[in-house]
XYZ file of N, CA and C in Angstrom:
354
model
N -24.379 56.315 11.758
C -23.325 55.784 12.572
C -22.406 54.904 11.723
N -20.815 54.747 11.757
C -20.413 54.241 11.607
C -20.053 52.998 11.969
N -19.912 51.801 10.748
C -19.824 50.542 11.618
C -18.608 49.504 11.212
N -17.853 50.214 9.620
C -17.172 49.258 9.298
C -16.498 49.758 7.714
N -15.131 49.529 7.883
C -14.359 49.715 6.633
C -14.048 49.337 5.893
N -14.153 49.183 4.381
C -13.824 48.438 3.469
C -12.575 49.627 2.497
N -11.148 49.371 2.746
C -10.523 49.849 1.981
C -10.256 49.261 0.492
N -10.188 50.190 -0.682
C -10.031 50.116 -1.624
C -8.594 50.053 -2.182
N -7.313 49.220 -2.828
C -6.583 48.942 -3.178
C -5.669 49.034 -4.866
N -5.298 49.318 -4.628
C -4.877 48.980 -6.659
C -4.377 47.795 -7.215
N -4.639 47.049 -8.127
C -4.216 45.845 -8.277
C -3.743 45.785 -9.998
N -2.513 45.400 -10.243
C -2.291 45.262 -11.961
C -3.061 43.569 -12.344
N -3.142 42.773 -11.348
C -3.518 41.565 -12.029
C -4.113 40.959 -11.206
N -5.147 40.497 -11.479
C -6.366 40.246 -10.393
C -6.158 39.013 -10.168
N -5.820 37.994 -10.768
C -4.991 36.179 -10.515
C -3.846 36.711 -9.142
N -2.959 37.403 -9.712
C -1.819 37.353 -8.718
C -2.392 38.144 -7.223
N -3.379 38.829 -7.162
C -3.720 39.413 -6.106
C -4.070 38.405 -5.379
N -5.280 37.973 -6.272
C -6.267 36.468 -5.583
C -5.216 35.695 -5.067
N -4.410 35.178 -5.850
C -3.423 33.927 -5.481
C -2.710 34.768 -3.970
N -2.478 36.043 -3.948
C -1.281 36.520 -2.652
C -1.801 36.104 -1.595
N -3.122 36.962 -1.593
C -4.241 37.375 -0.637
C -4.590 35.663 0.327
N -4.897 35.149 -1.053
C -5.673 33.590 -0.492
C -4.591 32.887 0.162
N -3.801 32.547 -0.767
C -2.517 31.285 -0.951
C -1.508 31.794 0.864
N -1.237 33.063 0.884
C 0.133 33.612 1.544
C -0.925 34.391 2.748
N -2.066 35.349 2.969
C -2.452 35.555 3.853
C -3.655 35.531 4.275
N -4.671 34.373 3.859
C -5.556 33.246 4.234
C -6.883 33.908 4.068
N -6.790 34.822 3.043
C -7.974 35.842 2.989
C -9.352 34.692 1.732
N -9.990 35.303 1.713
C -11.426 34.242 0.963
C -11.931 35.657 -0.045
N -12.234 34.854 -1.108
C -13.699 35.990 -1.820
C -14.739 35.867 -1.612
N -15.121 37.445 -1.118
C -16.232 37.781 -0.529
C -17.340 37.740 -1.893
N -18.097 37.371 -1.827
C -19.772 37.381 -2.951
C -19.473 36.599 -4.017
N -20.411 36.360 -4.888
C -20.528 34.976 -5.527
C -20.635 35.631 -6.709
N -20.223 36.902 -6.960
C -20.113 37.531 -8.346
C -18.617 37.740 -8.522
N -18.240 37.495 -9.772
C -17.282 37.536 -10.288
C -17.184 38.837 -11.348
N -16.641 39.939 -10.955
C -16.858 41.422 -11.391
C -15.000 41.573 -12.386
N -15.385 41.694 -13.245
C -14.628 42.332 -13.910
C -13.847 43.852 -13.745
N -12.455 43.332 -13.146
C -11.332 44.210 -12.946
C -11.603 44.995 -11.657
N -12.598 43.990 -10.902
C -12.396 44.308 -9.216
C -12.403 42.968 -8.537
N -12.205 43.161 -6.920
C -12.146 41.839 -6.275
C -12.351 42.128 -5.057
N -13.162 41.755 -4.134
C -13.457 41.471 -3.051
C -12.795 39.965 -2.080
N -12.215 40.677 -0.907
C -11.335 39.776 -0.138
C -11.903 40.076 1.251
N -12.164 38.901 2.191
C -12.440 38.951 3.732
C -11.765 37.801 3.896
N -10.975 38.264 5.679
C -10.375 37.556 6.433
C -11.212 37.781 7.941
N -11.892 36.674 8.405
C -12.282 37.445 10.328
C -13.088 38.339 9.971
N -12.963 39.612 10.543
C -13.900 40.850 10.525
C -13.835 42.201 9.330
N -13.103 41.552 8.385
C -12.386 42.590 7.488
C -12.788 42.363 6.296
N -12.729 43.154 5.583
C -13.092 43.287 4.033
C -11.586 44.326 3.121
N -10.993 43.760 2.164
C -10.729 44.484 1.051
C -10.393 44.318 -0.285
N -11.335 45.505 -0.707
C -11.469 45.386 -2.130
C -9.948 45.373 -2.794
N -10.137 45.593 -4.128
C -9.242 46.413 -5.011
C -9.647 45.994 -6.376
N -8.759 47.200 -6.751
C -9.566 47.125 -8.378
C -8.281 47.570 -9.217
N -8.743 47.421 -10.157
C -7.673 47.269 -11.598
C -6.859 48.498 -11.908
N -5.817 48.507 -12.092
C -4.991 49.527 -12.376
C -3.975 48.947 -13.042
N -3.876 48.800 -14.542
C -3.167 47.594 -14.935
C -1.567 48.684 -15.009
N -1.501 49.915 -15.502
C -0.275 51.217 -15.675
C 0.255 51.312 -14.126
N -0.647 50.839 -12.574
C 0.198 50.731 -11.629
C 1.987 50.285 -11.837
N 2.491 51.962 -11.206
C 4.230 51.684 -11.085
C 3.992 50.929 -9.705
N 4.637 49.693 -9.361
C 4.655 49.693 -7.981
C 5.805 50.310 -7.114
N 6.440 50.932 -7.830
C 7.850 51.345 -7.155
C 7.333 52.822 -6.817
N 6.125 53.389 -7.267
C 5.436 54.753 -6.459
C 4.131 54.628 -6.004
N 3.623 52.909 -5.910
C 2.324 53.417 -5.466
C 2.419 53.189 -3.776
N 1.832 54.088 -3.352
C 1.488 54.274 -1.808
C 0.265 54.080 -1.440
N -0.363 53.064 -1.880
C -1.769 52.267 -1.341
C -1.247 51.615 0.189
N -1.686 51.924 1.427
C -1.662 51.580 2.728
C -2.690 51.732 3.077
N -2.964 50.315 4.291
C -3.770 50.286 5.079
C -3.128 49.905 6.723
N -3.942 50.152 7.506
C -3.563 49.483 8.614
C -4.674 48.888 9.762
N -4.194 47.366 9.852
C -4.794 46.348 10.127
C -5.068 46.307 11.382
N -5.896 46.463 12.601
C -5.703 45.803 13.977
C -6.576 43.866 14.107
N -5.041 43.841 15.323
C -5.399 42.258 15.364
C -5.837 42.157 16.970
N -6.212 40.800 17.144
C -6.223 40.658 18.366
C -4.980 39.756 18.784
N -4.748 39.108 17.792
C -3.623 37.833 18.261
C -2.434 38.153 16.943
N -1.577 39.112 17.516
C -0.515 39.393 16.136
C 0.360 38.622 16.147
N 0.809 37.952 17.394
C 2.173 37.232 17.320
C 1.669 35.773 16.552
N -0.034 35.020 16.713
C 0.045 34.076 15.896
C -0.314 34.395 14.791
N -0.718 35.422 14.631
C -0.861 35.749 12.552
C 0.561 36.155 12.698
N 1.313 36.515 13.345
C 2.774 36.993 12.402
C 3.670 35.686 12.352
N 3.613 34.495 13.012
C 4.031 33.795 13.057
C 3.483 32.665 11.785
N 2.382 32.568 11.893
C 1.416 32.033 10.787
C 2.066 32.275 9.500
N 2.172 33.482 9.368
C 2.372 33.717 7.621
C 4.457 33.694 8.059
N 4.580 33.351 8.838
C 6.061 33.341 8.367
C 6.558 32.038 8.186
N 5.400 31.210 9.107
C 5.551 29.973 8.443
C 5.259 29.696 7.265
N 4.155 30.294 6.786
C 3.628 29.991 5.504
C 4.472 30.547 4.457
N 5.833 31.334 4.904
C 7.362 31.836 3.375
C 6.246 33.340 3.264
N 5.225 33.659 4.047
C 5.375 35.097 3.288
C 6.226 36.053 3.760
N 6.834 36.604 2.503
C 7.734 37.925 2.855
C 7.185 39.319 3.963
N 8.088 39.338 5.075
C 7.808 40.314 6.131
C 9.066 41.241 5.267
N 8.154 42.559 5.436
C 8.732 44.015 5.068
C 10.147 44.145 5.536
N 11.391 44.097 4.932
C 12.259 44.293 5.391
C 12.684 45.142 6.808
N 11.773 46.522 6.429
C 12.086 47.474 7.483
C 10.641 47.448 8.469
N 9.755 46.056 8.621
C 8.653 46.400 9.343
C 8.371 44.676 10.091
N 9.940 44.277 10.650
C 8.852 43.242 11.353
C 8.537 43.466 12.567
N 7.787 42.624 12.863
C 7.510 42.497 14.453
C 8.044 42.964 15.407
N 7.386 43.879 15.819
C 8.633 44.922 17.141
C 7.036 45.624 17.882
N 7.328 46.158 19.022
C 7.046 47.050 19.932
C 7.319 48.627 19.950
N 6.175 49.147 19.257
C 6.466 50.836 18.645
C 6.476 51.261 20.080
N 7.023 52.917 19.919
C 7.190 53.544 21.422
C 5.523 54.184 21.447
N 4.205 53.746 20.186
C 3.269 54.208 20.266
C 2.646 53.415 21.134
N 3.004 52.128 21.434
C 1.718 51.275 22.324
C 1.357 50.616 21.600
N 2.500 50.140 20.523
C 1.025 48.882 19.314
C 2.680 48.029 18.914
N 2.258 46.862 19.201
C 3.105 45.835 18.239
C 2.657 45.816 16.982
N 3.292 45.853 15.921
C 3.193 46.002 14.936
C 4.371 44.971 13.744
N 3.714 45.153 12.663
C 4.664 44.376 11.726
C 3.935 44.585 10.365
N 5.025 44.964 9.298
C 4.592 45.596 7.836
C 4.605 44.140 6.644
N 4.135 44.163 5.818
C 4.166 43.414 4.304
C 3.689 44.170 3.113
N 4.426 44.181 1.825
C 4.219 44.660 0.685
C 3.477 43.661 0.291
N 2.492 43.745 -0.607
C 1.645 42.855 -1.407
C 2.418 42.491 -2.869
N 1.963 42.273 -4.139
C 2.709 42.417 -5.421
C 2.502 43.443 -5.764
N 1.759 44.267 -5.562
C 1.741 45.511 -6.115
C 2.560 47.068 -5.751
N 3.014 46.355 -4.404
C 3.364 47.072 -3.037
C 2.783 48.117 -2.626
N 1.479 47.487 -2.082
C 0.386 48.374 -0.946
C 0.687 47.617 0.034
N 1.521 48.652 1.213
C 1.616 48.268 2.157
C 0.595 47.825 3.540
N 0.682 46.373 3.837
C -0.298 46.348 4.746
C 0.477 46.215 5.788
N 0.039 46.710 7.657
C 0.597 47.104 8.448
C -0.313 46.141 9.192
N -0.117 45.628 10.317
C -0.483 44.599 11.023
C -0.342 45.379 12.677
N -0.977 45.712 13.547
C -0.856 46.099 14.471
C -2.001 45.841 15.936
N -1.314 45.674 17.184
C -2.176 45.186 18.097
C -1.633 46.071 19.513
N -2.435 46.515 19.888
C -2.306 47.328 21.352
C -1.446 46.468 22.456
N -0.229 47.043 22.728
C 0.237 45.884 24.097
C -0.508 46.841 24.852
């Protein structure tokens, strides 16, 4: 049975990931090992990795995930207080799918998608 996802990510620099992740969207490192040219991140109920890809173009990589929340308007509000950059073409709106939603590029630009059932 399935119980839980841990997506895998690409990262050129494992400082600037740590610093995005922690500093801009309140994420923690997960385990008390410190692994060379990977990284483990949990926020709440979530886990994601990523690992080293130092030749990452970010202008073609298409690393996406997509997030469900329970409370999107105060995490989207949260990090906009906190100056993080919302996706030009992905803020906060009401899809005609049934999910509020709202996008962010990371530094690497793997898009993470933020979404909650109205």
């Amino acid at each position: 049975m399935l119980t839980t996802i841990h997506p895998k990510l690409p990262m050129r620099d494992k400082n600037v990931t740590l610093a995005y992740y922690t500093k801009k969207l309140g994420f923690h490192i997960f385990g008390s090992v410190d692994y060379d040219g990977y990284l483990m991140l949990e926020k709440d109920q979530i886990q994601i990795h990523f690992f080293e890809f130092k030749g990452l173009d970010p202008k073609t990589n298409y690393g996406q995930v997509y997030i469900r929340t329970n409370s999107i308007v105060d995490f989207y509000t949260a990090l906009v207080n906190n100056n993080t950059k919302i996706h030009p073409n992905g803020p906060l709106e009401t899809k005609p799918w049934g999910q509020m939603e709202f996008s962010l590029l990371d530094p690497d630009s793997n898009l993470l998608t933020f979404g909650q059932p109205i």
